[in-house]
């Protein structure tokens, strides 16, 4: 008996909306100022000299193999300091289901089914 059931009405998706034009919307926007960390002279003494250089450690063959930057050999204090600074950028979430809504394959499948 299907009298009590109604078909689900999903909100309509606006696939006919025009794509945003780069030149009209983004070209004239001024970029924001770069984020620059305030490095502590005692805690960050191993990286403070070269951290904001364009190509850090390029002149020192002990740490970098040359201009290709393919291989690094950094001492432990430098690596631990870089890891401490980069830990703010790393995600604390280890559950893969958290990112399910932002899974690219699932998004493409949902768009193609629409």
PDB file of C-alpha atoms in Angstrom:
ATOM      1  CA  UNK A   1       0.000   0.000   0.000  1.00  0.00           C
ATOM      2  CA  UNK A   2       1.761   3.182  -1.204  1.00  0.00           C
ATOM      3  CA  UNK A   3      -0.851   5.772  -0.266  1.00  0.00           C
ATOM      4  CA  UNK A   4       1.159   7.100   2.629  1.00  0.00           C
ATOM      5  CA  UNK A   5       4.418   7.515   0.727  1.00  0.00           C
ATOM      6  CA  UNK A   6       5.344  10.489  -1.398  1.00  0.00           C
ATOM      7  CA  UNK A   7       8.187  10.790  -3.828  1.00  0.00           C
ATOM      8  CA  UNK A   8      11.109  12.685  -2.373  1.00  0.00           C
ATOM      9  CA  UNK A   9      11.534  16.121  -3.885  1.00  0.00           C
ATOM     10  CA  UNK A  10      15.178  17.042  -3.848  1.00  0.00           C
ATOM     11  CA  UNK A  11      16.183  20.661  -4.274  1.00  0.00           C
ATOM     12  CA  UNK A  12      16.960  21.403  -7.874  1.00  0.00           C
ATOM     13  CA  UNK A  13      20.600  21.830  -8.793  1.00  0.00           C
ATOM     14  CA  UNK A  14      21.450  24.772 -10.970  1.00  0.00           C
ATOM     15  CA  UNK A  15      23.733  23.204 -13.571  1.00  0.00           C
ATOM     16  CA  UNK A  16      22.812  25.881 -16.092  1.00  0.00           C
ATOM     17  CA  UNK A  17      24.459  28.603 -14.029  1.00  0.00           C
ATOM     18  CA  UNK A  18      27.270  30.186 -16.047  1.00  0.00           C
ATOM     19  CA  UNK A  19      30.856  29.530 -15.049  1.00  0.00           C
ATOM     20  CA  UNK A  20      32.644  32.377 -13.285  1.00  0.00           C
ATOM     21  CA  UNK A  21      34.994  34.231 -15.587  1.00  0.00           C
ATOM     22  CA  UNK A  22      38.552  34.649 -14.310  1.00  0.00           C
ATOM     23  CA  UNK A  23      39.088  38.051 -15.916  1.00  0.00           C
ATOM     24  CA  UNK A  24      35.827  39.508 -14.601  1.00  0.00           C
ATOM     25  CA  UNK A  25      35.992  38.209 -11.039  1.00  0.00           C
ATOM     26  CA  UNK A  26      39.553  37.464  -9.986  1.00  0.00           C
ATOM     27  CA  UNK A  27      41.992  39.412 -12.132  1.00  0.00           C
ATOM     28  CA  UNK A  28      41.482  42.766 -10.401  1.00  0.00           C
ATOM     29  CA  UNK A  29      41.587  41.403  -6.839  1.00  0.00           C
ATOM     30  CA  UNK A  30      44.713  42.341  -4.913  1.00  0.00           C
ATOM     31  CA  UNK A  31      46.426  39.356  -3.238  1.00  0.00           C
ATOM     32  CA  UNK A  32      46.568  39.259   0.540  1.00  0.00           C
ATOM     33  CA  UNK A  33      49.800  39.832   2.415  1.00  0.00           C
ATOM     34  CA  UNK A  34      51.907  36.742   2.963  1.00  0.00           C
ATOM     35  CA  UNK A  35      51.763  35.045   6.340  1.00  0.00           C
ATOM     36  CA  UNK A  36      55.092  35.339   8.093  1.00  0.00           C
ATOM     37  CA  UNK A  37      55.817  33.576  11.349  1.00  0.00           C
ATOM     38  CA  UNK A  38      57.688  35.365  14.073  1.00  0.00           C
ATOM     39  CA  UNK A  39      60.613  33.053  14.714  1.00  0.00           C
ATOM     40  CA  UNK A  40      62.100  32.884  18.185  1.00  0.00           C
ATOM     41  CA  UNK A  41      65.866  33.429  18.257  1.00  0.00           C
ATOM     42  CA  UNK A  42      66.449  30.665  20.802  1.00  0.00           C
ATOM     43  CA  UNK A  43      63.930  28.008  19.723  1.00  0.00           C
ATOM     44  CA  UNK A  44      64.415  28.527  15.998  1.00  0.00           C
ATOM     45  CA  UNK A  45      68.133  29.241  15.918  1.00  0.00           C
ATOM     46  CA  UNK A  46      68.795  26.315  13.555  1.00  0.00           C
ATOM     47  CA  UNK A  47      66.534  27.722  10.803  1.00  0.00           C
ATOM     48  CA  UNK A  48      66.212  31.449  11.488  1.00  0.00           C
ATOM     49  CA  UNK A  49      69.014  32.447   9.089  1.00  0.00           C
ATOM     50  CA  UNK A  50      67.611  30.770   5.969  1.00  0.00           C
ATOM     51  CA  UNK A  51      63.924  29.983   6.610  1.00  0.00           C
ATOM     52  CA  UNK A  52      62.549  32.857   4.520  1.00  0.00           C
ATOM     53  CA  UNK A  53      65.190  32.732   1.765  1.00  0.00           C
ATOM     54  CA  UNK A  54      64.020  32.144  -1.796  1.00  0.00           C
ATOM     55  CA  UNK A  55      66.158  29.011  -2.190  1.00  0.00           C
ATOM     56  CA  UNK A  56      67.437  28.103   1.259  1.00  0.00           C
ATOM     57  CA  UNK A  57      70.689  26.197   1.728  1.00  0.00           C
ATOM     58  CA  UNK A  58      71.401  26.113  -2.013  1.00  0.00           C
ATOM     59  CA  UNK A  59      75.031  27.150  -1.487  1.00  0.00           C
ATOM     60  CA  UNK A  60      75.733  24.531   1.176  1.00  0.00           C
ATOM     61  CA  UNK A  61      76.416  21.077  -0.366  1.00  0.00           C
ATOM     62  CA  UNK A  62      76.231  19.457   3.078  1.00  0.00           C
ATOM     63  CA  UNK A  63      72.450  19.905   3.174  1.00  0.00           C
ATOM     64  CA  UNK A  64      71.193  20.116  -0.439  1.00  0.00           C
ATOM     65  CA  UNK A  65      72.495  18.301  -3.527  1.00  0.00           C
ATOM     66  CA  UNK A  66      72.379  21.441  -5.678  1.00  0.00           C
ATOM     67  CA  UNK A  67      69.846  23.497  -7.563  1.00  0.00           C
ATOM     68  CA  UNK A  68      67.572  20.510  -8.251  1.00  0.00           C
ATOM     69  CA  UNK A  69      66.546  20.244  -4.565  1.00  0.00           C
ATOM     70  CA  UNK A  70      65.813  16.544  -5.065  1.00  0.00           C
ATOM     71  CA  UNK A  71      67.668  15.343  -1.992  1.00  0.00           C
ATOM     72  CA  UNK A  72      67.991  16.920   1.422  1.00  0.00           C
ATOM     73  CA  UNK A  73      70.225  15.885   4.286  1.00  0.00           C
ATOM     74  CA  UNK A  74      69.285  17.989   7.275  1.00  0.00           C
ATOM     75  CA  UNK A  75      70.458  17.494  10.853  1.00  0.00           C
ATOM     76  CA  UNK A  76      67.968  16.370  13.468  1.00  0.00           C
ATOM     77  CA  UNK A  77      67.530  19.771  15.209  1.00  0.00           C
ATOM     78  CA  UNK A  78      66.635  21.394  11.878  1.00  0.00           C
ATOM     79  CA  UNK A  79      64.172  18.631  10.967  1.00  0.00           C
ATOM     80  CA  UNK A  80      62.500  18.715  14.379  1.00  0.00           C
ATOM     81  CA  UNK A  81      62.185  22.483  14.182  1.00  0.00           C
ATOM     82  CA  UNK A  82      60.646  22.334  10.699  1.00  0.00           C
ATOM     83  CA  UNK A  83      58.248  19.613  11.858  1.00  0.00           C
ATOM     84  CA  UNK A  84      57.182  21.730  14.843  1.00  0.00           C
ATOM     85  CA  UNK A  85      56.447  24.688  12.588  1.00  0.00           C
ATOM     86  CA  UNK A  86      54.673  22.547   9.976  1.00  0.00           C
ATOM     87  CA  UNK A  87      52.524  20.741  12.546  1.00  0.00           C
ATOM     88  CA  UNK A  88      50.086  23.668  12.402  1.00  0.00           C
ATOM     89  CA  UNK A  89      49.422  22.788   8.763  1.00  0.00           C
ATOM     90  CA  UNK A  90      48.960  19.047   9.278  1.00  0.00           C
ATOM     91  CA  UNK A  91      45.496  17.651   9.864  1.00  0.00           C
ATOM     92  CA  UNK A  92      44.612  15.984  13.156  1.00  0.00           C
ATOM     93  CA  UNK A  93      41.887  13.932  11.486  1.00  0.00           C
ATOM     94  CA  UNK A  94      42.829  10.345  10.707  1.00  0.00           C
ATOM     95  CA  UNK A  95      39.326   9.060   9.930  1.00  0.00           C
ATOM     96  CA  UNK A  96      38.935   8.670   6.137  1.00  0.00           C
ATOM     97  CA  UNK A  97      35.136   8.872   6.431  1.00  0.00           C
ATOM     98  CA  UNK A  98      35.476  12.492   7.527  1.00  0.00           C
ATOM     99  CA  UNK A  99      36.552  13.440   4.013  1.00  0.00           C
ATOM    100  CA  UNK A 100      33.819  11.399   2.304  1.00  0.00           C
ATOM    101  CA  UNK A 101      31.806  14.437   1.225  1.00  0.00           C
ATOM    102  CA  UNK A 102      34.900  15.929  -0.345  1.00  0.00           C
ATOM    103  CA  UNK A 103      35.993  12.766  -2.129  1.00  0.00           C
ATOM    104  CA  UNK A 104      36.554  13.711  -5.768  1.00  0.00           C
ATOM    105  CA  UNK A 105      35.320  10.393  -7.193  1.00  0.00           C
ATOM    106  CA  UNK A 106      32.126  10.570  -5.135  1.00  0.00           C
ATOM    107  CA  UNK A 107      31.598  14.171  -6.220  1.00  0.00           C
ATOM    108  CA  UNK A 108      31.967  13.291  -9.915  1.00  0.00           C
ATOM    109  CA  UNK A 109      29.603  10.346  -9.509  1.00  0.00           C
ATOM    110  CA  UNK A 110      26.997  12.520  -7.801  1.00  0.00           C
ATOM    111  CA  UNK A 111      27.262  15.189 -10.494  1.00  0.00           C
ATOM    112  CA  UNK A 112      26.959  12.637 -13.291  1.00  0.00           C
ATOM    113  CA  UNK A 113      23.888  11.061 -11.667  1.00  0.00           C
ATOM    114  CA  UNK A 114      22.273  14.480 -11.479  1.00  0.00           C
TER     115      UNK A 114
END
